[in-house]
XYZ file of C-alpha atoms in Angstrom:
625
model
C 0.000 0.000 0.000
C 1.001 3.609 0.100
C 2.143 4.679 3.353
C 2.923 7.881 4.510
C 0.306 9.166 1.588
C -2.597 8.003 3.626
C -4.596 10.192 5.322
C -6.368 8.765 8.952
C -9.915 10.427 9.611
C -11.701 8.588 12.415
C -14.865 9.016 14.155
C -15.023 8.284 17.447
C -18.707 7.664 18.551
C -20.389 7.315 21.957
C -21.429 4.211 20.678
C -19.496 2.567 17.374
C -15.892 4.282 16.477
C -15.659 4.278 12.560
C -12.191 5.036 10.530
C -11.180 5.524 6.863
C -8.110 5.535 4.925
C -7.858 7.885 2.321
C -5.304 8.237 -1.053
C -4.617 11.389 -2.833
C -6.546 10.200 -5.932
C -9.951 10.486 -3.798
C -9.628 6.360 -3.308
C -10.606 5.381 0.029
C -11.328 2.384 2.303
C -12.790 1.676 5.588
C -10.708 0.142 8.726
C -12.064 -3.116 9.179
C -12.530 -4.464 13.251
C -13.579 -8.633 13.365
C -14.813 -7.868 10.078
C -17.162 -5.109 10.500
C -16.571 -1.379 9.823
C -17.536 -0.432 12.950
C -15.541 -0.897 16.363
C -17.490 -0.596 19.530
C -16.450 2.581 21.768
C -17.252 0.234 24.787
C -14.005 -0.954 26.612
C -13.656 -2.970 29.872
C -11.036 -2.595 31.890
C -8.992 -5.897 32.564
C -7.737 -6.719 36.329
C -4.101 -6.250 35.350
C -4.993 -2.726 34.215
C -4.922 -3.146 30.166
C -7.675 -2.216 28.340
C -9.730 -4.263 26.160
C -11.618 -3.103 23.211
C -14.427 -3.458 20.703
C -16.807 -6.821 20.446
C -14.000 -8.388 22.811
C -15.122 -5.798 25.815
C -18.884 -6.869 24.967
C -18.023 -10.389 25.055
C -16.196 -9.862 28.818
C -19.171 -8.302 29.832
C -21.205 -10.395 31.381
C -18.918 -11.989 33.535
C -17.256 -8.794 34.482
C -19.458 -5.945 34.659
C -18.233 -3.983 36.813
C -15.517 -3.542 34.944
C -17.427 -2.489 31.462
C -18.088 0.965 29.977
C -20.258 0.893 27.645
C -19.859 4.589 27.028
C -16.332 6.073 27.270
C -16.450 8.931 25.627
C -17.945 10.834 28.869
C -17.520 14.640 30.021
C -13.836 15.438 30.042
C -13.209 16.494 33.614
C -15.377 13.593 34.991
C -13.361 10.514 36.316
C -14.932 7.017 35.515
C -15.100 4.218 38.447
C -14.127 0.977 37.587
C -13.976 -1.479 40.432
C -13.591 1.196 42.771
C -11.112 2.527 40.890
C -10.851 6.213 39.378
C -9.906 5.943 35.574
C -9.590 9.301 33.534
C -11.704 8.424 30.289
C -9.373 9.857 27.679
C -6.792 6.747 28.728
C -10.140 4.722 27.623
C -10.576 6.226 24.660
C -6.768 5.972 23.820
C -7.031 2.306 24.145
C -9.998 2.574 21.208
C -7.967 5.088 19.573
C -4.586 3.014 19.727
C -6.292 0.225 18.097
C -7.347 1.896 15.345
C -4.177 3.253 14.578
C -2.841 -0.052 14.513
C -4.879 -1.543 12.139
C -4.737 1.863 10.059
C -0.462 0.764 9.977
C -1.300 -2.623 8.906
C -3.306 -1.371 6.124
C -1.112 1.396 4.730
C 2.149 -0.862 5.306
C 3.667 2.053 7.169
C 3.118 5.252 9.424
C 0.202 7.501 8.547
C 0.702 11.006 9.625
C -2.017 13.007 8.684
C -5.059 12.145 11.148
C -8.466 13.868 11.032
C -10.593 13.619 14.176
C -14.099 13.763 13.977
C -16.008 15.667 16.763
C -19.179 16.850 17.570
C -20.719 20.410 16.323
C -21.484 21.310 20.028
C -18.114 20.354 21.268
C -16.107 23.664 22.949
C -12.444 23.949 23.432
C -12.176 22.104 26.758
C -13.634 19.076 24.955
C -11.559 19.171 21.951
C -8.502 19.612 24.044
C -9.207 16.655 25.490
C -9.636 14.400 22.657
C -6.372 15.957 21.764
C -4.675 14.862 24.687
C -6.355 11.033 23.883
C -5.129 10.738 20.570
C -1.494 11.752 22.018
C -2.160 9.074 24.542
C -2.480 6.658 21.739
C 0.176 7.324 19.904
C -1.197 9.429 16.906
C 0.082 12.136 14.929
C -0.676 15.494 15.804
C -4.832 15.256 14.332
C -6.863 17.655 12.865
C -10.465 18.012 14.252
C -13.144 18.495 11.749
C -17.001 19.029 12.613
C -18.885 15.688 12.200
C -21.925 17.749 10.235
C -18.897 19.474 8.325
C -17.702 16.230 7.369
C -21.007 14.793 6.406
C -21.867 17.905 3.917
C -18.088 17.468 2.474
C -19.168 13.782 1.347
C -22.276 14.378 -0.111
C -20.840 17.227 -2.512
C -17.695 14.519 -3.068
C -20.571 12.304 -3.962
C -22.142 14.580 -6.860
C -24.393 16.977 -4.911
C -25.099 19.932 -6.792
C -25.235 22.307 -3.768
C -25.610 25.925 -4.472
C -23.638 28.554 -2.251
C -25.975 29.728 0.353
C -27.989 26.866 0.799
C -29.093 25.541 3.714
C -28.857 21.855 5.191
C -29.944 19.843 7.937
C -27.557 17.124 9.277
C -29.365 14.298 11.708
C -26.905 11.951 13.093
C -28.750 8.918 14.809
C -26.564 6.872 16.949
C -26.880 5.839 20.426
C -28.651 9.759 21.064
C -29.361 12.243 18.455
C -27.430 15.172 17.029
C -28.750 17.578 14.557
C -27.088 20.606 12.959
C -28.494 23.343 10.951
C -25.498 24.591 7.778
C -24.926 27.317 5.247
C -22.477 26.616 2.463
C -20.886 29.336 1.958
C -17.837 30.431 -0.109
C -15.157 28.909 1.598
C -16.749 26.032 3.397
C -20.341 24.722 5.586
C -20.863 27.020 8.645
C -22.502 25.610 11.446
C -25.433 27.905 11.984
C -27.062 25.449 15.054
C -26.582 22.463 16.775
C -28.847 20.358 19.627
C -27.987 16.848 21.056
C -30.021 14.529 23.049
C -28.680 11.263 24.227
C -32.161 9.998 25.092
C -33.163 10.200 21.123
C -31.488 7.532 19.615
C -30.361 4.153 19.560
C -29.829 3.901 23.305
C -33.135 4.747 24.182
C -34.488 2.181 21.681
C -32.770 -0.570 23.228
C -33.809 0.529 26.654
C -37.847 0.585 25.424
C -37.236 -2.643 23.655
C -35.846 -4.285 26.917
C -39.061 -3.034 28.621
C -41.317 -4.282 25.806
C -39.541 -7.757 25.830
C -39.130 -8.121 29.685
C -41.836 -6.259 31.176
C -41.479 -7.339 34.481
C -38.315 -8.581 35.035
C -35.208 -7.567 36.446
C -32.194 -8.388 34.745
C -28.495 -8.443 36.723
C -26.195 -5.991 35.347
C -23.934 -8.788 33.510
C -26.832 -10.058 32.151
C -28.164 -7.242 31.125
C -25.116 -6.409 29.334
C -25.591 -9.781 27.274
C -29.305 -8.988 26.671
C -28.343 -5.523 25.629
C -26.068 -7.045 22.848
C -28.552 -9.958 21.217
C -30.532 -7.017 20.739
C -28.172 -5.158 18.591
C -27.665 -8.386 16.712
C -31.487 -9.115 16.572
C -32.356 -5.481 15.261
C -29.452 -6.355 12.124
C -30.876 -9.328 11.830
C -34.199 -7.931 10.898
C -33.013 -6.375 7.981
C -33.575 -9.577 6.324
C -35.953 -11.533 8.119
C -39.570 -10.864 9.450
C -38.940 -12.217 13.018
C -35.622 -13.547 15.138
C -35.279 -14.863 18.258
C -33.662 -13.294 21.022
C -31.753 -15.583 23.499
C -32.629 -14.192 27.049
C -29.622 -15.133 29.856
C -31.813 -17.620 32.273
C -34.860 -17.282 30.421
C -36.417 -18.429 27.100
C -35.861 -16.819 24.171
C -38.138 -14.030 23.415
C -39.734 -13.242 19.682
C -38.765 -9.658 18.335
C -40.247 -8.631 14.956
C -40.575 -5.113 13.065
C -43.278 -4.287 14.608
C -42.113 -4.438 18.386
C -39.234 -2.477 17.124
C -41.532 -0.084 15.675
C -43.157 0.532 18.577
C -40.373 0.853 20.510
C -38.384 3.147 18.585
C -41.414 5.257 17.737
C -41.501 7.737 20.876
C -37.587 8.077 20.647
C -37.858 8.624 17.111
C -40.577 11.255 17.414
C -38.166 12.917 20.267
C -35.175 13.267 17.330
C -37.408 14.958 15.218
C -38.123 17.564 17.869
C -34.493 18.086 17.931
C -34.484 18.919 14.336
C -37.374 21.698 15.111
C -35.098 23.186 17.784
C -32.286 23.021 15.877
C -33.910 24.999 12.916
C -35.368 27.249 15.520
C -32.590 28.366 16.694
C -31.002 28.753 13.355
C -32.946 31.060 12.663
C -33.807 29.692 8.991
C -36.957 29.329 7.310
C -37.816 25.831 6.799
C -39.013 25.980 3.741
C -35.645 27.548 2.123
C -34.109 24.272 3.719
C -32.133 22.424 0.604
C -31.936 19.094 2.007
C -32.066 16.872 5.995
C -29.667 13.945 5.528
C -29.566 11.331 8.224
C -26.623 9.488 9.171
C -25.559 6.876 11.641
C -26.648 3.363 12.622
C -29.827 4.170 14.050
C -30.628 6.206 10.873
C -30.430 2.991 8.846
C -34.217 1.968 10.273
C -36.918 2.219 8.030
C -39.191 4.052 10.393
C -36.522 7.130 10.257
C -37.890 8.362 7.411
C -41.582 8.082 7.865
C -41.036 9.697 11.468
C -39.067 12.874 10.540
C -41.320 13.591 7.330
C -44.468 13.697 9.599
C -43.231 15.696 12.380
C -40.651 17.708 11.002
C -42.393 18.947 7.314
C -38.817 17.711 5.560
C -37.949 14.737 3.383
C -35.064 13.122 5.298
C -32.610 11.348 2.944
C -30.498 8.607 4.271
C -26.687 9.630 2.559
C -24.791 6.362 0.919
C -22.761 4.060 3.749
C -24.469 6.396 6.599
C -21.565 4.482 9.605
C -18.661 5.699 7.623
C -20.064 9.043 5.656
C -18.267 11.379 8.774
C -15.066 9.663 8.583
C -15.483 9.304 4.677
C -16.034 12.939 4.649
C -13.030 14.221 6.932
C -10.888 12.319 5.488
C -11.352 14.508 1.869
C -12.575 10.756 -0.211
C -13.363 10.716 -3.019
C -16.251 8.503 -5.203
C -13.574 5.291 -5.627
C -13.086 2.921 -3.506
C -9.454 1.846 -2.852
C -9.797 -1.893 -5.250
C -11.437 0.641 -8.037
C -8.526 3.050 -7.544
C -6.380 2.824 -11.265
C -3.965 5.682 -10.525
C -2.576 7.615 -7.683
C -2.133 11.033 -8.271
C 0.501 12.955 -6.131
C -0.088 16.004 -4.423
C 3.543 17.078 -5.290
C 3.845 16.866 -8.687
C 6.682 13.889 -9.774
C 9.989 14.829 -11.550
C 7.771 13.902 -14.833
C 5.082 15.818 -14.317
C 7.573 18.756 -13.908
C 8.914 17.575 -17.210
C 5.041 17.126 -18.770
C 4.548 20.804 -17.564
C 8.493 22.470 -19.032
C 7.563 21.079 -22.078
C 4.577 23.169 -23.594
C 6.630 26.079 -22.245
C 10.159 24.777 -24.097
C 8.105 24.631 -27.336
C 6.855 28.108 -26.731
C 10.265 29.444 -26.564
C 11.445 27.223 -29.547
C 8.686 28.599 -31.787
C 8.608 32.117 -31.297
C 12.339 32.251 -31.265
C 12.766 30.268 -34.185
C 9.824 32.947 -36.191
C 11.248 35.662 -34.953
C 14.951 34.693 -36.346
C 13.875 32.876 -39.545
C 11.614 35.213 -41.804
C 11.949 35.579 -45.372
C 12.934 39.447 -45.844
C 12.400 41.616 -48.968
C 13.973 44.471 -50.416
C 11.612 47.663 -50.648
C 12.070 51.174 -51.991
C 12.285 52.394 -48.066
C 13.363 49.963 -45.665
C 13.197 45.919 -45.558
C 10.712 43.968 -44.723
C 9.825 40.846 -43.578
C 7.482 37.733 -44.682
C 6.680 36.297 -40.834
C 5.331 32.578 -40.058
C 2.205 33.793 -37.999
C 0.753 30.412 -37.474
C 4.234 29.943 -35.486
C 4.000 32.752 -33.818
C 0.470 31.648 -32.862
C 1.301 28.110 -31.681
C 3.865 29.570 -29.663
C 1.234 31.746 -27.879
C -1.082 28.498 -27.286
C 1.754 26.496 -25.975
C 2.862 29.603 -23.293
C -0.806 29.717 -22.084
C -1.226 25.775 -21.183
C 2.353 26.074 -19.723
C 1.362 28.570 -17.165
C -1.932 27.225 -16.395
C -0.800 23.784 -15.859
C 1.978 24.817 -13.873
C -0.394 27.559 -11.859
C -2.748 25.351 -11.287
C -0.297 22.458 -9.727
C 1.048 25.657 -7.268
C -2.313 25.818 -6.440
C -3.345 21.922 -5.587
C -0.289 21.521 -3.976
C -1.217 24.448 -1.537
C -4.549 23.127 -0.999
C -3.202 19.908 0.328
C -1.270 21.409 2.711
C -3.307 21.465 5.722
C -0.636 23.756 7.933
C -0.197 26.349 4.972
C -1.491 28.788 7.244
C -3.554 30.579 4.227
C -7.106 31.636 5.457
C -8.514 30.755 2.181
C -10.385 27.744 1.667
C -8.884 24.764 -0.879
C -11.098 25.795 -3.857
C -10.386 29.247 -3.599
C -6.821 28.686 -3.649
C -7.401 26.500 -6.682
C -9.011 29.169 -8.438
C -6.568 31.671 -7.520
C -3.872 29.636 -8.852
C -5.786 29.128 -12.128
C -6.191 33.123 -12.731
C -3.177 34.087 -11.621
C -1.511 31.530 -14.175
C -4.024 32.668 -16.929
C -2.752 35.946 -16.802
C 0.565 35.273 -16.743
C -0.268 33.348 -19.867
C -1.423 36.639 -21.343
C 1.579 38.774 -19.649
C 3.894 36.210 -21.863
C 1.875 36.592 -24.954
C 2.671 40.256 -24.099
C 5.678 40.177 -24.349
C 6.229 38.066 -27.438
C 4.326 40.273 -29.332
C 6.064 43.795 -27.985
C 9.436 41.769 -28.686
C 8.342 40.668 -32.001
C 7.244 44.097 -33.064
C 10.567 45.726 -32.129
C 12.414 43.007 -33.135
C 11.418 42.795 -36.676
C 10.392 46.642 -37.033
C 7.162 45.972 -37.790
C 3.372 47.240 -36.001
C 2.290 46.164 -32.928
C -1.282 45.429 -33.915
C -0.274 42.644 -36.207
C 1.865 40.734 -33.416
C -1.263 41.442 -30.912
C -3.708 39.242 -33.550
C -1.205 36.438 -33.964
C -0.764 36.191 -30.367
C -3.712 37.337 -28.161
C -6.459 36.324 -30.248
C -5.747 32.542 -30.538
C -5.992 32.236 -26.529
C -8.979 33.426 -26.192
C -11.087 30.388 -26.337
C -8.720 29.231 -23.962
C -8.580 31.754 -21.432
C -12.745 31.927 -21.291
C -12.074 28.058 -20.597
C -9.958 28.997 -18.143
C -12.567 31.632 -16.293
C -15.163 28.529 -15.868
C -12.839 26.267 -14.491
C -11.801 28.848 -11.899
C -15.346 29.323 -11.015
C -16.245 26.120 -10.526
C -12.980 25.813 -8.263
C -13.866 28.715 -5.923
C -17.818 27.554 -5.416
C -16.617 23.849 -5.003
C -19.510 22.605 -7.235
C -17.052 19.691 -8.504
C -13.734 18.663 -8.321
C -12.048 16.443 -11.420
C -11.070 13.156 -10.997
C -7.642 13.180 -10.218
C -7.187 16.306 -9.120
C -7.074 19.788 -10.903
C -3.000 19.010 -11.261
C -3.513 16.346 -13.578
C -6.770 18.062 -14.916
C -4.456 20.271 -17.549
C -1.788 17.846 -17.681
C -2.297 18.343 -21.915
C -0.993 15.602 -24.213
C 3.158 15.876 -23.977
C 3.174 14.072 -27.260
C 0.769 16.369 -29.364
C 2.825 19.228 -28.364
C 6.092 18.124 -29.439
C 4.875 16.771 -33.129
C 3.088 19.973 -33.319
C 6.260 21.850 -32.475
C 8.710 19.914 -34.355
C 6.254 19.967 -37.476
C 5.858 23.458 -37.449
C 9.374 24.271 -37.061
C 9.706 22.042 -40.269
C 7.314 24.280 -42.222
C 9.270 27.083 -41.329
C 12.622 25.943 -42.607
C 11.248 24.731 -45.941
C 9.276 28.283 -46.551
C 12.145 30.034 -48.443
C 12.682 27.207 -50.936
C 12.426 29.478 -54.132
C 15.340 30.968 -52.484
C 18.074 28.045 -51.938
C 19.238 26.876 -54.993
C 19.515 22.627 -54.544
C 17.521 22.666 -51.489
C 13.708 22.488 -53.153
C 13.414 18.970 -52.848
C 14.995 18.484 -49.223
C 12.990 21.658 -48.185
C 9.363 20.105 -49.920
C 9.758 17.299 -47.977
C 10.750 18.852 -45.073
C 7.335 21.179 -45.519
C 5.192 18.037 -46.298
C 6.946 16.158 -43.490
C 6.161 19.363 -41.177
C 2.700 19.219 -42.131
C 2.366 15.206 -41.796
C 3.650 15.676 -37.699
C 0.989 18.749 -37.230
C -1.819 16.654 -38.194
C -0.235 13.958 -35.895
C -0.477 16.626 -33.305
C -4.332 17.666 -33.926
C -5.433 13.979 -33.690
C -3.490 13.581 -30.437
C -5.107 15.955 -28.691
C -8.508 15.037 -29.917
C -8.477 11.388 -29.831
C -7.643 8.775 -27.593
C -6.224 5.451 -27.569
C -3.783 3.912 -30.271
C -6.276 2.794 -32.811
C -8.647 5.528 -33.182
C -5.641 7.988 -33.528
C -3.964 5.842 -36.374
C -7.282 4.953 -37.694
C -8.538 8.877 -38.212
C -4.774 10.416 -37.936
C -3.410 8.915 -41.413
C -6.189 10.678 -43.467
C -6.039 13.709 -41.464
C -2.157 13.849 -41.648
C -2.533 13.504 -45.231
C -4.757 16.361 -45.277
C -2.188 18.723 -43.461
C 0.460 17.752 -45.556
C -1.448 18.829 -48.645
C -2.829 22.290 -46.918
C 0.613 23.432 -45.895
C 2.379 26.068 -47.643
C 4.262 29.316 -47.730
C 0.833 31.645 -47.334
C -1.011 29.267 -45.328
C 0.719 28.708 -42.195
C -2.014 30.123 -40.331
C -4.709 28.144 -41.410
C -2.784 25.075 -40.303
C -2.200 26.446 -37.275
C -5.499 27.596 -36.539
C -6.524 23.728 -37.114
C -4.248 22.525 -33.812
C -5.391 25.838 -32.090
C -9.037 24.629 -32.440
C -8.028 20.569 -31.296
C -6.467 22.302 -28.312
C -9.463 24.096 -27.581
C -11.760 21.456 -28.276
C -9.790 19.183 -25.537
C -9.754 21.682 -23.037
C -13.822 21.809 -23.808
C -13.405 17.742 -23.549
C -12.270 18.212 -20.423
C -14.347 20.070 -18.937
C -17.552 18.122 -20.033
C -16.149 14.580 -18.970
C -14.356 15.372 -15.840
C -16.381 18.587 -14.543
C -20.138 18.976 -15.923
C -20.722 15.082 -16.648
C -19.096 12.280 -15.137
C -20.294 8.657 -15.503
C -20.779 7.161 -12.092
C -17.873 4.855 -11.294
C -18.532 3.671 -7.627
C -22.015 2.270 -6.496
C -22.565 5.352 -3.934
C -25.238 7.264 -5.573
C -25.760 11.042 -5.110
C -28.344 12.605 -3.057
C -30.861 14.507 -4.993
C -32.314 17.336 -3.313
C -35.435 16.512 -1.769
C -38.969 17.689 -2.973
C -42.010 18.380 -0.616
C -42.511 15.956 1.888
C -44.923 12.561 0.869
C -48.570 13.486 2.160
């Protein structure tokens, strides 16, 4: 695997602790505990002082309670007793934490340094210190804490959510209690606008009602309540696919639990959640009605009656968001829509020593070309002064080339300070982006500039005629340019990839292109080498052969299709090029290179084919009468 790369996020619940491991390239994967993506928070501390964790604490349970917590993830300057016996609960949660990170090493084949915590909206400073000081405990890297609502809305716009700035969003996570936040998306990120909790709204409260329905006159021992407590979480799974299980009782028959006793049960907790969400929007001070969209997440959220429940007493459609355990940790961690099996390529956040090369080269061709025009014309005697016969359609490939140089190597600057999560820049990482993009745009035109000002004095000739040949065929380009740094600073999509490899442009169309136009250059002043018109027409039909090579490139893709529609097309450039038409060939690759930029945009930006089975959340409609 690809260690060091990774990047940690986990979310450390009251109830269930979920983790992800995430690649540059958006591929991700979730941290698998016995075989299940989520780890139980509940630890139970051994005689000998170690800590035990996950399904292995629930299993000691019963014959140890006293020494179980269910619930470690208490009030951070409360001590918990175990067997008489004060224990600080962040040492608890390190032990959860520790184990994680463990498993996160195994996976990655190596130390992963950047960790993302996720904690609750409500949390204040003394609470987040404290998971701090837990997660430096258990050995982790120095982690960044992201809002668990923040992280949620960051996944659903990875997953294709078309999400306007200034909307407005509900987040419902239903886990062992309830906690809903009210968010604006705003330029640089989701601000929190409101957020209520209520641990006696969720899945805990469920179980407790359920108990009560099962056993409604019973008292069950602690241990074996703890043993009841987990058949039920089993039985409730279970129902998923079955109409009715049976839930072993310790020193009792088995009891019958179907949908509808869980119905019932989780009916009055349900109802309480959804008075949480009328808070919550309450004190946002929103109107519900402009509300875009009330995604539920969590385990509890998973229950059919969720939806129902909500729609009724809230006026909203709830919408349950793809893998609703992981979507926090998914979401902090920055993932993308692959998982890490459908994961082709990795793409590096620091460009590689070729991708330096990919991006020198459009810019090496530049120079080439316009140097190369502006030392090679074919000058005439006139009654005044000299004057000279110039290979515009060089001059204007040499523009086109200077403009994809600088905004493939702006736009790298700017991913590679986005990644950086201690850059210290108070801008968010799309905004960045997009400054990178127009900042390397108009360089683009700054170099253009220049050329033609050069040119002009150079050969003696008027500036407007060097400002045609070298503005106006980067035009397209630069409009091109103005979208994509749009779309970068609203955050509607990112590319696949990246937005570094996003102008990586074809290495090999430029150089053919180059080297063919170069080619039609030299042979122009046949008429005037005596012995050279044969080497010089086939060095112009040669020249014209490699541009057309060059337009297909950038078009086409794949092998076949380029030597299946780039022979005729060659053929056709060879037979078009000549001493006054430079320009029209050249205008041919400067519409290809447009045309892929356009290509681009569609395929990676405004359409992309779905390529993992997490579907994207529509924005709901009125609620179902």
């Amino acid at each position: 695997m690809r260690a060091g790369q990774a990047r940690l996020a986990i979310d450390c619940g009251s109830a269930t602790t979920t983790a992800v491991l995430a690649w540059p390239d958006g591929s991700w994967s979730p941290l698998l505990f016995d075989g299940e993506p989520g780890l139980p928070s509940a630890v139970l501390v051994a005689g000998d002082g170690s800590v035990v964790t996950g399904q292995r604490a629930w299993q000691a349970a019963p014959t140890d309670p006293q020494r179980f917590i269910p619930r470690p993830r208490g009030p951070a300057d409360e001590q918990v007793s175990v067997a008489d016996v004060q224990v600080a609960p962040a040492y608890l949660v390190a032990a959860t934490l520790r184990r994680v990170m463990d498993e996160a090493r195994a996976v990655a084949s190596g130390p992963v340094e950047d960790v993302r915590l996720v904690v609750p909206a409500g949390w204040g400073p003394r609470r987040r210190t404290w998971l701090r000081q837990a997660a430096h405990r258990a050995g982790l890297a120095q982690p960044r804490l992201v809002e668990a609502p923040v992280a949620v809305a960051s996944d659903a716009l990875a997953s294709g959510v078309q999400l306007p700035v200034g909307s407005v969003v509900v987040v419902c996570d239903l886990g062992a209690g309830v906690e809903v936040s009210v968010l604006r998306r705003g330029p640089a990120g989701f601000e929190v606008l409101s957020t209520l909790a209520d641990p006696d709204a969720g899945g805990d409260a469920i179980d407790a009602a359920l108990t009560a329905t099962l056993l409604p006159d019973s008292k069950v021992p602690v241990g074996d309540g703890w043993a009841l407590t987990a058949s039920l979480r089993t039985a409730k799974h279970a129902l998923a696919g079955h109409a009715a299980v049976a839930v072993p009782v310790p020193s009792r028959p088995a009891v019958v639990l179907n949908h509808t006793a869980v119905e019932q049960a989780a009916r009055p907790a349900l109802v309480r959640a959804a008075g949480v969400v009328r808070d919550a929007v309450d004190a946002a001070e929103v109107d519900p009605a402009t509300i875009a969209a009330l995604w539920c997440v969590g385990g509890t959220a998973q229950m059919p009656l969720v939806a129902d429940v909500l729609a009724a007493e809230t006026g909203l459609r709830p919408l349950l968001v793809p893998d609703p355990v992981v979507a926090a940790a998914r979401g902090a961690a920055d993932a993308g829509g692959l998982t890490t099996e459908q994961a082709t390529s990795v793409g590096e956040p620091v460009p590689s020593v070729w991708r330096a090369v990919a991006i020198g080269v459009p810019g090496f061709a530049s120079l080439a070309l316009v140097s190369h025009a502006l030392f090679t014309p074919t000058w005439h005697g006139g009654l005044m002064r000299e004057w000279a016969f110039m290979n515009w359609g060089e001059v204007a490939m040499a523009s086109v080339f200077a403009v994809i140089a600088c905004l493939a190597a702006g736009t790298v600057l700017g991913s590679t300070l986005a990644a950086r999560t201690d850059s210290g820049v108070p801008l968010s990482a799309g905004a960045q982006v997009a400054t990178g993009i127009l900042t390397s745009a108009w360089l683009g035109v700054a170099v253009v500039g220049m050329y033609a000002v050069v040119g002009s004095q150079y050969i003696g000739t008027e500036l407007g005629a060097f400002l045609r040949w070298t503005l106006v065929p980067v035009v397209p380009m630069l409009v091109v340019a103005m979208v994509l740094a749009l779309i970068a600073f609203r955050q509607w999509r990112t590319p696949k990839g990246g937005w570094s490899d996003f102008l990586a442009f074809p290495v090999t169309s430029v150089v053919t292109a180059a080297v063919g136009m170069m080619l039609v250059q030299w042979s122009l002043p046949a008429t005037y080498a005596p012995g050279m018109e044969v080497w010089l027409g086939v060095g112009q039909r040669v020249g014209g052969v490699l541009i057309g090579v060059g337009v297909i490139t950038a078009l086409v893709s794949g092998w076949w299709l380029r030597l299946v529609m780039g022979v005729p097309f060659a053929i056709l450039t060879a037979t078009l090029v000549g001493r006054y038409n430079t320009g029209t060939v050249a205008g041919l690759y400067i519409v290809a290179a447009t045309v892929w930029w356009l290509g681009r945009l569609w395929t990676r930006i405004l359409y992309t084919a779905p390529t993992h089975p997490r579907r994207s959340l529509p924005l709901p409609g009125p609620p179902h009468p």
